[in-house]
């Protein structure tokens, strides 16, 4: 059986660095042999069995997909139980490739605490719809807002991270709650492109979205939560109960996705549990919750949903920006007060983008827009011809047809098929060329 070995763990004052060895046949799935996580608090007193959790949370899903063994010196007992539960869930979600793997630890550690020592609350926070809704739902507990650099914003994108963290800090100042910035080599450690090549066919998203990000992001928070006494770490839902794509392989539990109640609620370590939040409400319900909160407090706030805008705001032109602004309109607030720009021309722009098939759409997007259609008002908006024309178009549009007409270029499909079937020796020889040609994500 192939192995992934956590060979060394170096715990510093505000960072933890790992050296990872792996069998030759697993090299294609790794971009580096080191992984590191940095925090804005002292983690030097975190026990070794807790310190190993961030790296285990990244490599264990790879081991489950490749039927490999992960070897580590020590790990917390509750987290070991979590790994078993999460693997069982993912194997039910993805029976085609999650069907094996093991963990071998020299020591299983136990950590006991004084009553009440882990009564703090935290949540993952990006400033988007999901995380803002989770904050509003749990604001009475004064949750700390944890932003993670290393997945959407790369570890080498300091300017973008500064803007993103500035957005988090401004919202935290408004609400008078604490924040934490965490940097983790998530994108730089695993070769997500090759993982996508091998497994995206079986998932509704990329590797990290479809498989790894629930346990991966919560696991990165383990040393921070231990040092600060956070007894729960909330993670806002992406999907909702009843969100079931046609390709679903997991009947009765929604669509397979890397963050789900059956994953996040099973992630635990000494004194702390993960919590998948707001699975019972839709994305439009969340926008209405945020609109109500803005009205209640008498002060709107920026909702940052766009990953395309280099200035750190919202581009107002991508599908996600248009979708969020539309949802705010239906919730009865002005999107211009929440970080978007909506004018008379915007309505025509939105309709034209769909009718000319300018956006790359998938089944997830169809669900979001059909959720919006389910919340359409019965009456017209007074004195706004552009908005009412848009409303009428929205009520009648077939978003399933938009998705069907939105296809990837043929060369992308051929690249995936070729790379999926390439032996390691050929992959190793051609990788420099492949790396230059492979599609780059928007950041």
Coordinates of N, CA, C and O in Angstrom, one line a residue, residues 133-193:
X133 N -24.4 35.3 6.7 CA -25.7 34.8 7.3 C -25.4 34.0 8.6 O -26.1 34.0 9.5
X134 N -24.3 33.2 8.6 CA -23.9 32.5 9.8 C -23.6 33.4 10.9 O -24.0 33.2 12.1
X135 N -22.9 34.6 10.6 CA -22.7 35.5 11.7 C -24.0 36.1 12.3 O -24.2 36.1 13.5
X136 N -24.9 36.5 11.4 CA -26.2 37.0 11.9 C -26.9 36.0 12.7 O -27.5 36.4 13.8
X137 N -26.9 34.8 12.3 CA -27.6 33.7 13.1 C -27.0 33.5 14.5 O -27.7 33.1 15.4
X138 N -25.7 33.7 14.6 CA -25.0 33.4 15.9 C -24.3 34.6 16.5 O -23.5 34.5 17.4
X139 N -24.8 35.8 16.1 CA -24.1 37.0 16.6 C -24.2 37.2 18.1 O -23.4 37.8 18.7
X140 N -25.3 36.7 18.8 CA -25.4 36.8 20.2 C -24.2 36.1 20.9 O -23.9 36.4 22.1
X141 N -23.6 35.1 20.3 CA -22.5 34.4 20.9 C -21.2 35.1 20.7 O -20.1 34.7 21.1
X142 N -21.2 36.3 20.0 CA -20.0 37.1 19.7 C -18.9 36.2 19.0 O -17.8 36.1 19.6
X143 N -19.1 35.6 17.9 CA -18.1 34.7 17.3 C -16.9 35.4 16.8 O -17.0 36.5 16.3
X144 N -15.8 34.8 17.0 CA -14.5 35.3 16.3 C -14.6 35.0 14.8 O -15.0 33.9 14.5
X145 N -14.2 35.9 14.0 CA -14.2 35.7 12.5 C -12.9 35.2 12.0 O -11.9 35.9 12.2
X146 N -12.8 34.0 11.5 CA -11.5 33.4 11.0 C -11.5 33.5 9.5 O -12.3 32.9 8.8
X147 N -10.5 34.2 8.9 CA -10.3 34.3 7.5 C -9.1 33.5 7.2 O -8.1 33.6 7.9
X148 N -9.1 32.7 6.1 CA -8.0 31.8 5.7 C -7.5 32.2 4.4 O -8.2 32.2 3.4
X149 N -6.2 32.5 4.3 CA -5.5 32.7 3.1 C -4.8 31.4 2.7 O -4.2 30.7 3.5
X150 N -4.9 31.2 1.4 CA -4.2 30.0 0.9 C -5.1 29.1 -0.1 O -4.6 28.2 -0.7
X151 N -6.4 29.4 -0.2 CA -7.2 28.7 -1.1 C -7.7 29.7 -2.2 O -7.2 29.7 -3.3
X152 N -8.7 30.5 -1.9 CA -9.2 31.5 -2.8 C -8.1 32.5 -3.1 O -7.9 32.9 -4.2
X153 N -7.5 33.0 -2.0 CA -6.4 34.0 -2.1 C -5.1 33.2 -1.9 O -5.0 32.6 -0.8
X154 N -4.2 33.2 -2.8 CA -3.0 32.5 -2.7 C -2.1 33.0 -1.6 O -2.1 34.2 -1.2
X155 N -1.2 32.2 -1.1 CA -0.3 32.6 0.0 C 0.7 33.6 -0.5 O 1.3 34.3 0.3
X156 N 0.9 33.8 -1.8 CA 1.9 34.8 -2.3 C 1.2 36.0 -2.8 O 1.8 36.9 -3.4
X157 N -0.1 36.1 -2.6 CA -0.9 37.3 -3.0 C -1.2 38.2 -1.9 O -2.3 38.4 -1.4
X158 N -0.1 38.8 -1.4 CA -0.2 39.6 -0.2 C -1.1 40.8 -0.3 O -1.8 41.2 0.6
X159 N -1.1 41.5 -1.5 CA -1.9 42.6 -1.7 C -3.4 42.3 -1.7 O -4.2 43.0 -1.1
X160 N -3.7 41.2 -2.4 CA -5.1 40.7 -2.4 C -5.6 40.3 -1.0 O -6.7 40.5 -0.5
X161 N -4.7 39.7 -0.2 CA -5.0 39.2 1.1 C -5.2 40.4 2.0 O -6.1 40.4 2.9
X162 N -4.4 41.5 1.9 CA -4.5 42.7 2.7 C -5.9 43.3 2.4 O -6.6 43.7 3.4
X163 N -6.3 43.3 1.2 CA -7.6 43.9 0.9 C -8.8 43.0 1.4 O -9.7 43.5 2.0
X164 N -8.6 41.7 1.3 CA -9.6 40.8 1.8 C -9.7 40.9 3.3 O -10.8 40.9 3.9
X165 N -8.6 40.9 4.0 CA -8.6 41.0 5.5 C -9.1 42.3 5.9 O -9.7 42.4 7.0
X166 N -8.8 43.4 5.1 CA -9.4 44.7 5.5 C -10.9 44.7 5.5 O -11.5 45.3 6.3
X167 N -11.5 44.0 4.5 CA -12.9 43.8 4.4 C -13.4 43.1 5.7 O -14.4 43.5 6.3
X168 N -12.8 42.0 6.1 CA -13.1 41.3 7.3 C -13.0 42.2 8.5 O -14.0 42.2 9.4
X169 N -11.9 42.9 8.6 CA -11.7 43.8 9.8 C -12.8 44.9 9.9 O -13.2 45.2 11.0
X170 N -13.2 45.5 8.8 CA -14.2 46.5 8.8 C -15.5 46.0 9.3 O -16.2 46.7 10.1
X171 N -15.9 44.8 8.8 CA -17.1 44.3 9.3 C -17.0 44.0 10.8 O -18.0 44.2 11.6
X172 N -15.9 43.4 11.2 CA -15.7 43.1 12.6 C -15.7 44.3 13.5 O -16.3 44.3 14.6
X173 N -15.2 45.4 13.0 CA -15.2 46.7 13.8 C -16.7 47.2 13.9 O -17.1 47.7 15.0
X174 N -17.4 47.0 12.9 CA -18.9 47.4 12.9 C -19.6 46.6 14.0 O -20.4 47.1 14.7
X175 N -19.3 45.3 14.1 CA -20.0 44.4 15.0 C -19.3 44.3 16.3 O -19.8 43.6 17.2
X176 N -18.1 44.8 16.4 CA -17.3 44.7 17.7 C -17.0 43.3 18.1 O -17.3 42.8 19.2
X177 N -16.5 42.5 17.1 CA -16.1 41.1 17.4 C -14.7 40.9 17.0 O -14.1 41.6 16.1
X178 N -14.0 39.9 17.5 CA -12.6 39.6 17.2 C -12.4 38.9 15.9 O -13.4 38.3 15.3
X179 N -11.2 39.0 15.3 CA -10.9 38.4 14.0 C -9.6 37.6 14.2 O -8.8 37.9 15.0
X180 N -9.4 36.7 13.3 CA -8.1 36.0 13.1 C -7.8 35.8 11.6 O -8.7 35.5 10.9
X181 N -6.6 36.1 11.3 CA -6.1 35.8 9.9 C -5.2 34.6 10.0 O -4.2 34.5 10.8
X182 N -5.5 33.6 9.2 CA -4.7 32.3 9.1 C -4.2 32.1 7.7 O -4.9 32.4 6.7
X183 N -2.9 31.8 7.6 CA -2.3 31.5 6.2 C -1.9 30.0 6.2 O -1.2 29.6 7.1
X184 N -2.4 29.3 5.2 CA -2.1 27.9 5.0 C -1.8 27.6 3.6 O -2.5 28.1 2.7
X185 N -0.8 26.7 3.3 CA -0.3 26.4 2.0 C -1.3 25.4 1.3 O -0.8 24.4 0.7
X186 N -2.6 25.7 1.3 CA -3.5 24.7 0.8 C -3.4 24.5 -0.7 O -3.2 23.4 -1.2
X187 N -3.4 25.6 -1.5 CA -3.3 25.5 -2.9 C -1.9 25.1 -3.4 O -1.7 24.5 -4.4
X188 N -0.9 25.5 -2.6 CA 0.5 25.3 -3.0 C 1.0 23.9 -2.6 O 2.0 23.4 -3.2
X189 N 0.3 23.2 -1.7 CA 0.8 21.9 -1.2 C 0.3 20.8 -2.1 O 1.1 20.0 -2.6
X190 N -1.0 20.6 -2.3 CA -1.6 19.6 -3.1 C -1.6 20.1 -4.6 O -1.8 21.3 -4.8
X191 N -1.5 19.2 -5.5 CA -1.6 19.6 -6.9 C -3.1 19.4 -7.3 O -3.6 18.4 -7.7
X192 N -3.9 20.5 -7.1 CA -5.3 20.4 -7.3 C -5.7 20.2 -8.7 O -6.7 19.6 -9.0
X193 N -4.8 20.7 -9.7 CA -5.1 20.4 -11.1 C -5.1 18.9 -11.4 O -6.0 18.4 -12.0

